[in-house]
GROMACS .gro file of C-alpha atoms in nm:
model
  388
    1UNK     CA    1   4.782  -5.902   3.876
    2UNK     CA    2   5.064  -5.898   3.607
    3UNK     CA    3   5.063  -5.607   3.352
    4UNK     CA    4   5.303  -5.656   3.100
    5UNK     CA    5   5.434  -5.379   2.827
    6UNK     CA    6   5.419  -5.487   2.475
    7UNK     CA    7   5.515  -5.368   2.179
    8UNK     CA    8   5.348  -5.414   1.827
    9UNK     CA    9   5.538  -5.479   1.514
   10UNK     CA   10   5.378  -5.365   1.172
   11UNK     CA   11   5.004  -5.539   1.185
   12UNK     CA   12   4.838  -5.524   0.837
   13UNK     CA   13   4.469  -5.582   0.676
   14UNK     CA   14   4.276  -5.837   0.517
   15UNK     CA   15   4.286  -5.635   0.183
   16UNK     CA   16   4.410  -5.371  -0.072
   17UNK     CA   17   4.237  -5.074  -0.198
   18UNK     CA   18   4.244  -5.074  -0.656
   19UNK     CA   19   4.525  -4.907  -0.644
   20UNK     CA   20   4.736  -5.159  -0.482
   21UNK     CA   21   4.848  -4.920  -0.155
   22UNK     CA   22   4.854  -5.107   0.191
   23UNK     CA   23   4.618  -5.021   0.446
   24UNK     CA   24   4.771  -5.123   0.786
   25UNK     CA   25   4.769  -5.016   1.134
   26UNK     CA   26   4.462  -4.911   1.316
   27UNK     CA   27   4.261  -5.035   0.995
   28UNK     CA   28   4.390  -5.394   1.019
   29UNK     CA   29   4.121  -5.649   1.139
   30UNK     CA   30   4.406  -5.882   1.300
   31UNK     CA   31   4.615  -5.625   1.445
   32UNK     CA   32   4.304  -5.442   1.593
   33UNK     CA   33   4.170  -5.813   1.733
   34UNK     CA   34   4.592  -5.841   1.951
   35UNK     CA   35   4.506  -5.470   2.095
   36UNK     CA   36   4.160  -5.532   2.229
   37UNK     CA   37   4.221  -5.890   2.343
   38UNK     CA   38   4.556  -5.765   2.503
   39UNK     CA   39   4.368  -5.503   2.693
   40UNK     CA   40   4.045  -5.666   2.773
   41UNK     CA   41   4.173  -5.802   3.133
   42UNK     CA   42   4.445  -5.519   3.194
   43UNK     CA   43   4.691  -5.781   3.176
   44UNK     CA   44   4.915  -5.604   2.914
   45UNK     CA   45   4.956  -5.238   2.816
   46UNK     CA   46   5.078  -5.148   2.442
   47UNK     CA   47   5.329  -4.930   2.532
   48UNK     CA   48   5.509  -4.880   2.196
   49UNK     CA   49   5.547  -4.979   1.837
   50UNK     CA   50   5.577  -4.966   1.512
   51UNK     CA   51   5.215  -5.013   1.350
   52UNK     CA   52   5.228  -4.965   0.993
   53UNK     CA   53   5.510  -4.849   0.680
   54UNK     CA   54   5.240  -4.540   0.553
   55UNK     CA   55   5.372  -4.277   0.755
   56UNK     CA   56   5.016  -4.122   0.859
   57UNK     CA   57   4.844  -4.434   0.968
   58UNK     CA   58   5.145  -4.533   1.234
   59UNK     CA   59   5.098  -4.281   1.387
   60UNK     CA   60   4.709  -4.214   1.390
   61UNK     CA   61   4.733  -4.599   1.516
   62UNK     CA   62   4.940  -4.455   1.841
   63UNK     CA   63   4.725  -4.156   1.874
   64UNK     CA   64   4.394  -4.370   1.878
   65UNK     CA   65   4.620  -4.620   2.110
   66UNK     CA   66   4.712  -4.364   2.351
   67UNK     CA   67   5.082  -4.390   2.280
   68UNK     CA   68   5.313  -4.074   2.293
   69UNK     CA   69   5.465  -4.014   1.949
   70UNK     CA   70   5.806  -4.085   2.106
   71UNK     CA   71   5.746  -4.452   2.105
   72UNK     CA   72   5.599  -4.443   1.736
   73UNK     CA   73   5.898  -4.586   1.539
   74UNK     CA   74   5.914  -4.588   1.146
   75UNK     CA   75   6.038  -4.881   1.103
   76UNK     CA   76   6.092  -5.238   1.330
   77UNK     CA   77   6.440  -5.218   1.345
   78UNK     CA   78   6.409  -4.840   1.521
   79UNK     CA   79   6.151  -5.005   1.748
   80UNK     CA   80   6.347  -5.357   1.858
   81UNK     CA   81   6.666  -5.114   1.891
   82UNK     CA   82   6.501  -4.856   2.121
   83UNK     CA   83   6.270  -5.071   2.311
   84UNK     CA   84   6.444  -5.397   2.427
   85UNK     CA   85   6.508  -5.318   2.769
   86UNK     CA   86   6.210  -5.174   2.859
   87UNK     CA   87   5.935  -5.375   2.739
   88UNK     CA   88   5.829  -5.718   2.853
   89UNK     CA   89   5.724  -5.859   2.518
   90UNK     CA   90   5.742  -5.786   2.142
   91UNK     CA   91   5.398  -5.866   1.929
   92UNK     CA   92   5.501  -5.979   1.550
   93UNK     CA   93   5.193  -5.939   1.309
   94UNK     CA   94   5.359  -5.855   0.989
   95UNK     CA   95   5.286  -6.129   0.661
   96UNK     CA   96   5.364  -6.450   0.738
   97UNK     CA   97   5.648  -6.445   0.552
   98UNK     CA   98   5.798  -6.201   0.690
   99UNK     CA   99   5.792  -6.378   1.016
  100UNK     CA  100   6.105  -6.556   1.027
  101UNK     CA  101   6.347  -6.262   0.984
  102UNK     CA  102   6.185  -6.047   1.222
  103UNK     CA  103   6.135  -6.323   1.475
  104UNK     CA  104   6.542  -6.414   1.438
  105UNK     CA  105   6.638  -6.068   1.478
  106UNK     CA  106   6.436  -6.052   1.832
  107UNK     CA  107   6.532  -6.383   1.971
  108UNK     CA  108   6.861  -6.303   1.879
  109UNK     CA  109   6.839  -5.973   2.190
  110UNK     CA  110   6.639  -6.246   2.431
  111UNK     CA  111   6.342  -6.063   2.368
  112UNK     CA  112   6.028  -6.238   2.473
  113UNK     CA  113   5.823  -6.301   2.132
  114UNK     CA  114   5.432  -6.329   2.091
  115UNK     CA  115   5.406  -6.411   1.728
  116UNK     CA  116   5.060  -6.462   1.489
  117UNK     CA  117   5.009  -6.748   1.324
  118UNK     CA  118   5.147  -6.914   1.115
  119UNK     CA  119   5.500  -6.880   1.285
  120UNK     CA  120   5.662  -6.924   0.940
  121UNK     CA  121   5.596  -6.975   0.560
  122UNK     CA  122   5.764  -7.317   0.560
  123UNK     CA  123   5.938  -7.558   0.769
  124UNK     CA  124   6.287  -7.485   0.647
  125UNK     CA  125   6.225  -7.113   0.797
  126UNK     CA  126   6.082  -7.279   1.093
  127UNK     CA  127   6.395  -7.457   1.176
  128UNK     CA  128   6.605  -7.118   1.128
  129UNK     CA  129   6.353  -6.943   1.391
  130UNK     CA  130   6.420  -7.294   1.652
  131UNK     CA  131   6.775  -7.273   1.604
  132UNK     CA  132   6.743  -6.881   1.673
  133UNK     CA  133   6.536  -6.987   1.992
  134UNK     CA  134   6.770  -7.229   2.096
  135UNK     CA  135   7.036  -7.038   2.089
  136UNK     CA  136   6.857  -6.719   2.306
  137UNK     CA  137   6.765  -6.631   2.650
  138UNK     CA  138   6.438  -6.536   2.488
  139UNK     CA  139   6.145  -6.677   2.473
  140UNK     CA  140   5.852  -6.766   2.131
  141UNK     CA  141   5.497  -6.840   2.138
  142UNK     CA  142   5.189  -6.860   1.871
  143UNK     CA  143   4.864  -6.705   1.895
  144UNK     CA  144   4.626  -6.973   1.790
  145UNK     CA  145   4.319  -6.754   1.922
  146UNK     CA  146   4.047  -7.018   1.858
  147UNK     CA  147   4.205  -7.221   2.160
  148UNK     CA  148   4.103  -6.994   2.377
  149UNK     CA  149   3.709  -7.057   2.379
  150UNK     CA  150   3.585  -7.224   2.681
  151UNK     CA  151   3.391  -7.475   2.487
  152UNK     CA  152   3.703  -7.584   2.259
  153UNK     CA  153   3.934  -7.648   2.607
  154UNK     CA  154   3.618  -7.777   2.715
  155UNK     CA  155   3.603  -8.066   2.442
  156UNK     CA  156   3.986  -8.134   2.536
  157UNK     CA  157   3.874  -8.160   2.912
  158UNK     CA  158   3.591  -8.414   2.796
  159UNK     CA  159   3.832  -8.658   2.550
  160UNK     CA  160   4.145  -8.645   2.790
  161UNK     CA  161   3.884  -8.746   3.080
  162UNK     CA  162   3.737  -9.023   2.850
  163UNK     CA  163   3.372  -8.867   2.849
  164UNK     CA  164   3.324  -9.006   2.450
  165UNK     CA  165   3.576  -9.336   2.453
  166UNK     CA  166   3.848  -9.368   2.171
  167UNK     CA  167   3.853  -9.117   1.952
  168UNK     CA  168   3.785  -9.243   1.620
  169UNK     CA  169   3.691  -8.969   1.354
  170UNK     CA  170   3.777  -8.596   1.392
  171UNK     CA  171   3.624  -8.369   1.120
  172UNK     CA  172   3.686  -8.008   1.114
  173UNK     CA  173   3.585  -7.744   0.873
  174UNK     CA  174   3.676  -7.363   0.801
  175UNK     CA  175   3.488  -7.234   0.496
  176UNK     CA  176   3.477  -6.870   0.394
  177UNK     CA  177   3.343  -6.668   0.075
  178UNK     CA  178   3.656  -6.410   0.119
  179UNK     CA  179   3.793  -6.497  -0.244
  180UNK     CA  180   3.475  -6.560  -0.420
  181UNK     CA  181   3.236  -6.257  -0.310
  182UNK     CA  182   3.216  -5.932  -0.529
  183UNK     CA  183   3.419  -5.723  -0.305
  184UNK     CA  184   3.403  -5.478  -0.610
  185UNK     CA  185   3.719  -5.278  -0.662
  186UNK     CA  186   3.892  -5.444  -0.303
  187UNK     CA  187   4.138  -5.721  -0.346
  188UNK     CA  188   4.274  -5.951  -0.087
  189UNK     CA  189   4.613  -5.842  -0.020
  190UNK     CA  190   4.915  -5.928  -0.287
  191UNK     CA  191   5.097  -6.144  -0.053
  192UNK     CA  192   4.792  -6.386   0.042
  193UNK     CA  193   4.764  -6.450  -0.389
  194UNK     CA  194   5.127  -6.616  -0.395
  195UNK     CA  195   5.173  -6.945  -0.258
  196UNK     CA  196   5.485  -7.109  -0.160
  197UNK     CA  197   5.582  -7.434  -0.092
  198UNK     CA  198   5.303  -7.438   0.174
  199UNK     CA  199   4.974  -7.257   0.013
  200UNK     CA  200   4.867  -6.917   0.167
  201UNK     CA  201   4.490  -7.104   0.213
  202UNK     CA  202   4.692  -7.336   0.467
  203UNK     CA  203   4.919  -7.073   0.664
  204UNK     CA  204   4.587  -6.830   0.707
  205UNK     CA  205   4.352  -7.156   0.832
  206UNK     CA  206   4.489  -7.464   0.770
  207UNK     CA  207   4.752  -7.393   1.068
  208UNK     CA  208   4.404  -7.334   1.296
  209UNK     CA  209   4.248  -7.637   1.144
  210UNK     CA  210   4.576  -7.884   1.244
  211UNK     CA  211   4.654  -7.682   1.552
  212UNK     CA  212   4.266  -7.764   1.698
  213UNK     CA  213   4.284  -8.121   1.578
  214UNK     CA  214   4.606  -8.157   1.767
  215UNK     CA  215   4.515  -7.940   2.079
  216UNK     CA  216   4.163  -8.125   2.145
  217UNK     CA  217   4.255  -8.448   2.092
  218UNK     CA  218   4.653  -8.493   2.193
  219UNK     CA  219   4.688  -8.719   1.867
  220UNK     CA  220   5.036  -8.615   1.564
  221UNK     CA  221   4.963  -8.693   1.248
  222UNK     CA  222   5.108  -8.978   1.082
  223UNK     CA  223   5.024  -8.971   0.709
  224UNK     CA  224   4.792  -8.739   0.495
  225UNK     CA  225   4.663  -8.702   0.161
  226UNK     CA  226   4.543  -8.402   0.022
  227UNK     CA  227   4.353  -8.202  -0.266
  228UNK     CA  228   4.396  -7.848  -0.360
  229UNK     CA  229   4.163  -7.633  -0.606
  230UNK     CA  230   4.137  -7.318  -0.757
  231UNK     CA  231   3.716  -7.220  -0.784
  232UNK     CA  232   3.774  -6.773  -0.754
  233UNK     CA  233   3.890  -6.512  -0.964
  234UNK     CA  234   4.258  -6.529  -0.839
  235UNK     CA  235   4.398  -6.786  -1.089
  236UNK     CA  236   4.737  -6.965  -0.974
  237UNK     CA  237   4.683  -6.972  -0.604
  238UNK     CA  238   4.505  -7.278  -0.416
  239UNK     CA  239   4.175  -7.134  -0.237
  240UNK     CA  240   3.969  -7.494  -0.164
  241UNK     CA  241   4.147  -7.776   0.025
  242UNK     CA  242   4.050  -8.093   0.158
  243UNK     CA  243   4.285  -8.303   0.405
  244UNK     CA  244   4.288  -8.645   0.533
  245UNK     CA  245   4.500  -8.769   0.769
  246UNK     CA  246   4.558  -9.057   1.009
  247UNK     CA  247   4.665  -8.996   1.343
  248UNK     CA  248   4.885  -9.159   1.584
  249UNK     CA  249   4.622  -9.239   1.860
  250UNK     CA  250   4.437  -9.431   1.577
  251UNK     CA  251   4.218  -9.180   1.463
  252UNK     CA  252   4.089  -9.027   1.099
  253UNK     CA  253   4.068  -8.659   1.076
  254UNK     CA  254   3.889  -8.448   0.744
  255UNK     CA  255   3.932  -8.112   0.735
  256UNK     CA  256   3.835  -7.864   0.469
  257UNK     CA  257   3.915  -7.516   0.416
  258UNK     CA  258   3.816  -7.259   0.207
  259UNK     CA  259   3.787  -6.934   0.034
  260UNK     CA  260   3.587  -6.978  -0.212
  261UNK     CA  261   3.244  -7.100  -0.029
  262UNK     CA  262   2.971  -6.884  -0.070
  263UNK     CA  263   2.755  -6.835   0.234
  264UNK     CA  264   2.978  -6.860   0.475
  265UNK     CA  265   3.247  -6.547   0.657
  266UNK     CA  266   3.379  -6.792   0.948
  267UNK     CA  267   3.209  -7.106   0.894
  268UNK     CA  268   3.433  -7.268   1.196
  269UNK     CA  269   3.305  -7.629   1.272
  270UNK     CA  270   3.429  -7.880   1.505
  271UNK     CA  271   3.318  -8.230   1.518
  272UNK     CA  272   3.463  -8.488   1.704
  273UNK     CA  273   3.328  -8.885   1.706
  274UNK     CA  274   3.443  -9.165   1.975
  275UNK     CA  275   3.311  -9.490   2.073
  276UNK     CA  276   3.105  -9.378   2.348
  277UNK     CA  277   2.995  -9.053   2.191
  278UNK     CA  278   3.022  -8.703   2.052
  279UNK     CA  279   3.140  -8.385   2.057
  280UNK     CA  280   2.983  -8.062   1.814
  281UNK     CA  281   3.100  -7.726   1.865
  282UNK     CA  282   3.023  -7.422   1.616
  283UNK     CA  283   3.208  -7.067   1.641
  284UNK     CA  284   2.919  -6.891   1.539
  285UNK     CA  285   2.756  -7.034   1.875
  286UNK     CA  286   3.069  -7.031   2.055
  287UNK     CA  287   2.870  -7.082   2.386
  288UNK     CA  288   2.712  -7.398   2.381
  289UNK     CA  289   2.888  -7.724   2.334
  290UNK     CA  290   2.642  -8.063   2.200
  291UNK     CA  291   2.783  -8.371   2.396
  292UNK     CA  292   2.603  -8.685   2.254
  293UNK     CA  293   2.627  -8.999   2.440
  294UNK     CA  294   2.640  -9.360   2.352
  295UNK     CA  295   2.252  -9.361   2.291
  296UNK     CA  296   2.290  -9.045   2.074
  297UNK     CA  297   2.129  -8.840   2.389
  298UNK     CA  298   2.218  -8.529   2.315
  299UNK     CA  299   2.329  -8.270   2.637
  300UNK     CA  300   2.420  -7.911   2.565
  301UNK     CA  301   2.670  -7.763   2.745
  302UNK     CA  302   2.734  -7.407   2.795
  303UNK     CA  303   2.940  -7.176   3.050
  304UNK     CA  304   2.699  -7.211   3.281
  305UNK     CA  305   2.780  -7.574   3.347
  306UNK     CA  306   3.118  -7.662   3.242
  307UNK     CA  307   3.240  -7.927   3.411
  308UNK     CA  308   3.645  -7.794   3.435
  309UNK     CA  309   3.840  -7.507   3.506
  310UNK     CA  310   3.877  -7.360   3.175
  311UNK     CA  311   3.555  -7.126   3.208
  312UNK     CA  312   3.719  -6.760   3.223
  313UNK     CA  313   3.422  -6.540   3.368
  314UNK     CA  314   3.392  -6.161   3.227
  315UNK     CA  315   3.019  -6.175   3.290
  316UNK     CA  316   2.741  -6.437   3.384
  317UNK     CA  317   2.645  -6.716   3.144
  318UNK     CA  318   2.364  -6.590   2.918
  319UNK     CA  319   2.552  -6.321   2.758
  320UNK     CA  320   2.776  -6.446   2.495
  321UNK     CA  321   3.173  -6.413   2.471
  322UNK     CA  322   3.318  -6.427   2.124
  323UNK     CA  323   3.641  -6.427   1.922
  324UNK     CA  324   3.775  -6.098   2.115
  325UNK     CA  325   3.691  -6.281   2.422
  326UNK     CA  326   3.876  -6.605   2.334
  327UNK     CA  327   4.170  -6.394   2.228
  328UNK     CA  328   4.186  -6.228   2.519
  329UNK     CA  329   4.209  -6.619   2.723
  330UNK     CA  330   4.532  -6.688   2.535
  331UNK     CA  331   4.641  -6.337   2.636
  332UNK     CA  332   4.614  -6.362   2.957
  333UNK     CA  333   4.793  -6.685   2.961
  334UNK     CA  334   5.035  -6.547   2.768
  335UNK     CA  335   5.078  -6.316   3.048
  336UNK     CA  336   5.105  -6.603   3.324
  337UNK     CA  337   5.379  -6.749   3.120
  338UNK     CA  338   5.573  -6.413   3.054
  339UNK     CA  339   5.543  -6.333   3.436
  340UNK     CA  340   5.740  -6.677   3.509
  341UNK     CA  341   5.952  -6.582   3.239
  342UNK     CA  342   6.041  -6.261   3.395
  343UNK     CA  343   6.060  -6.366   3.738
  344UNK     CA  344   6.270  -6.685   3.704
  345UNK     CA  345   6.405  -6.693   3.340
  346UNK     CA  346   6.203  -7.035   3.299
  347UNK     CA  347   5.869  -7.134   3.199
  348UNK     CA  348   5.657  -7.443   3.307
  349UNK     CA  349   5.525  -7.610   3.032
  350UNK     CA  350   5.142  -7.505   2.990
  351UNK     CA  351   4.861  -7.656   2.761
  352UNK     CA  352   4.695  -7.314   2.650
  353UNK     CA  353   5.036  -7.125   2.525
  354UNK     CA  354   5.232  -7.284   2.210
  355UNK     CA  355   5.556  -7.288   2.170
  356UNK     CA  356   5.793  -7.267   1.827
  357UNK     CA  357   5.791  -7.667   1.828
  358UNK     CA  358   5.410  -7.668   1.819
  359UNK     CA  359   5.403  -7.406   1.553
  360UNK     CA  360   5.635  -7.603   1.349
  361UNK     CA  361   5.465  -7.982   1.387
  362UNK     CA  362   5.169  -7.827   1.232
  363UNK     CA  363   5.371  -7.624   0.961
  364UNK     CA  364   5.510  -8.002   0.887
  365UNK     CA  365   5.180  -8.156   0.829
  366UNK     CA  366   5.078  -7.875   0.601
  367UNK     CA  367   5.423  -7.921   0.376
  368UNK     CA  368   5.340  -8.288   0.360
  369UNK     CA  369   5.022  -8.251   0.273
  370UNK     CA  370   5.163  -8.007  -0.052
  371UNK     CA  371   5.330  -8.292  -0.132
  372UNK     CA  372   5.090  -8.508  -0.140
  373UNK     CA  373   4.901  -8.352  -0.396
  374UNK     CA  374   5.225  -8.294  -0.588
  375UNK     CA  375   5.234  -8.657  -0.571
  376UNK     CA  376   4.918  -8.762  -0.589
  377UNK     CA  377   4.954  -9.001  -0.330
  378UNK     CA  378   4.936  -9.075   0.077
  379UNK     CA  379   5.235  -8.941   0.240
  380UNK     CA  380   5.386  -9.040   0.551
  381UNK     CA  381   5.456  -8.796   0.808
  382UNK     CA  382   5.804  -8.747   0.931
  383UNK     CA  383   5.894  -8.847   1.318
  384UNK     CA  384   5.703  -8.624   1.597
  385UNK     CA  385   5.856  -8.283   1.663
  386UNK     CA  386   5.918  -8.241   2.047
  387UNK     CA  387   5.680  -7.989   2.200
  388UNK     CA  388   5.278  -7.948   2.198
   0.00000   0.00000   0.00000
C-alpha cells in the first residue's frame, strides 16, 4: 500500500457572506470533499499546506487536519518553496482562474500536480500550463470526481464491450437551483459572477458534462452549437446552457446545464442510446445502473453484479457509496499513478486519471461552443488534441 504526502493549496467555498469576505479553508465544500476522499483508503496523508488567505481559518483548517503549525504556510509561494522535496504531490484548489499561474510555477520545480477542475479558464492558458508540462520532470492531472462511480466506468465497460451497439444519441444533464434560490443575504462567490471567454456555468459543470460524454463513450467532438441564458438575479453572467454537438464516432450528444433550475441541488443525469439498447444512470441513485435491451427489457444493475473490474469495495452492496466515495476512486488511482511516477519517473497511460491534454480537449469544446453563440451558428471543432 502506497501513502503519498500531499499538500493543499488555498481551497475556497461555494459562497460569500453580505459583506463580501471569503470564507475558505476548512469551510470550503470542495476543498473539504479532496481531504476526505484523499484519506478515505489511507492512500495519501495531507501533510502540509496552505488552506486559506484569512489568517485564522488556515490555520484552524491545519488544527482540525492534524497538521503541526510548522507546515501551515501564509501564502502558496511559502508552501511550494518549503515543501518541494518532501512531499509527493501538490493539490491546487484555488479559482479556476487562478489555476494556470500556480500550476506553471509547480511544474516549473517537477512537482507532481493534482489539480481541480477546470484545469484553466481558457484554452490559451491551457496551452501555457502544456508547454509548462512539457518542459518539466513533473507531472499534471484533473480531478473529474464523477468518473469515479462504479456505475459511470461501468457504462464505459458496457459501450467499449458493445453491450448497446453504435452509439447514437448521448444526452446528459446537470441542473442546479444554486443561482436562483433565496439564499438570503449569501452570494455565490465574486469570481463565479464574471465570465470570460469561456462562461463560469461551463468551467464549474460544463467541463464534467464534456469530460463524461468523452470518458463513457471514447467519441471528440466535431462541431457544436450552443445557447446561453441569463434566468437569476446575477445579471451579465450566463447561468442556463444548452449544447449540441456531433461527435466523431457518429454520435449526437445534448447536454444542459444549469443554475438557475429550481428543484434540483445536483440534478446529475446520464443517458446514453445505441442501436441495441440503453444506458440510464442518475447521481442521486449512484448505485444502480438501468441497462435496456433491444426489446426495451429493462435490467438494473448495481455493485452487486457488475460485470467488470471497476467495482471498488468499502462495504457490501446494499449500503450506498456516494460522491465522497467516487472521489476517493480517482484518489486512489491518483495514487497508483504517482507511485509509478515516483518509482520510475514514468507513467503508463491509465483510463481513470486525466492528464493536461484531456483537460484541455474539453476546455476546447467549451470555447467553441462560446463561439457559437457569439455566432449564432454551428461551429466546427478544431483537430483532436492528443491525450484522453
Amino acid at each position: 500500500m502506497y501513502t503519498g504526502r500531499v499538500s493543499s493549496v488555498q481551497s475556497k467555498t461555494e459562497y460569500t457572506d453580505a459583506t463580501g469576505i471569503d470564507w475558505w479553508g476548512i469551510n470550503s465544500a470542495v476543498g473539504y470533499a479532496h481531504w476526505a476522499a484523499s484519506q478515505l483508503d489511507n492512500r495519501w496523508k495531507v501533510t502540509a499546506g496552505c488552506f486559506s488567505r484569512n489568517e485564522s481559518l488556515n490555520h484552524e483548517t491545519a488544527q482540525a487536519w492534524d497538521i503541526s503549525e510548522q507546515r501551515c504556510y501564509p501564502n502558496w509561494h511559502s508552501l511550494v518553496e518549503a515543501e518541494i522535496d518532501t512531499v509527493d504531490a501538490f493539490v491546487v484548489l484555488t479559482p479556476t482562474p487562478d489555476h494556470v499561474d500556480v500550476v506553471n510555477y509547480l511544474l516549473a520545480r517537477d512537482a507532481f500536480v493534482i489539480c481541480e477542475k477546470a484545469m484553466c479558464a481558457n484554452v490559451m492558458d491551457c496551452d501555457q500550463v502544456v508547454e509548462s508540462l512539457e518542459n518539466s520532470r513533473g507531472a499534471l492531472y484533473v480531478t473529474f470526481n464523477y468518473t469515479g462511480y462504479p456505475m459511470v466506468r461501468e457504462m464505459r465497460r458496457l459501450i467499449l464491450g458493445g453491450q448497446i451497439g453504435e452509439v447514437l444519441q448521448v444526452n446528459i444533464e446537470m441542473p442546479s437551483d444554486a443561482f436562483i434560490q433565496n439564499h438570503g443575504d449569501v452570494s455565490p462567490q465574486r469570481w463565479r459572477l464574471v465570465d470570460g471567454n469561456v462562461p463560469t456555468l461551463l468551467l464549474d459543470l460544463g467541463v464534467h458534462v464534456e469530460h463524461l460524454c468523452r470518458f463513457i463513450t471514447g467519441g471528440s467532438a466535431t462541431s457544436v452549437k450552443a445557447d446561453f441564458s441569463n434566468f437569476s438575479k446575477f445579471e451579465g453572467i450566463v447561468d442556463d446552457a444548452h449544447l449540441w454537438v456531433d461527435y466523431d464516432l457518429g454520435f449526437k450528444a445534448k447536454f444542459w446545464m444549469s443554475k438557475s433550475a429550481l428543484g434540483h441541488k445536483n440534478g446529475l443525469k446520464v443517458d446514453i442510446y445505441g442501436s441495441k439498447g440503453r444506458l440510464t444512470w442518475v447521481q442521486e441513485q449512484p448505485e444502480t445502473l438501468q441497462v435496456f435491451d433491444v426489446k426495451s427489457v429493462c435490467s438494473i444493475y448495481n455493485r452487486g453484479n457488475l460485470g467488470g473490474s471497476e467495482n471498488r469495495e468499502r462495504f457490501k452492496p446494499g449500503h450506498p457509496g456516494g460522491f465522497i466515495e467516487a472521489f476517493a476512486n480517482l484518489y486512489s488511482d491518483l495514487a497508483d499513478t504517482a507511485l509509478e511516477f515516483k518509482q520510475s519517473g514514468q507513467i503508463t497511460s491509465s483510463p481513470y486519471v486525466f492528464d493536461a491534454y484531456s483537460a484541455r480537449e474539453g476546455l476546447q469544446l467549451l470555447e467553441f461552443a462560446a463561439k457559437a453563440v457569439r455566432q449564432d451558428a454551428r461551429v466546427i471543432c478544431g483537430e483532436r488534441v492528443d491525450g484522453k
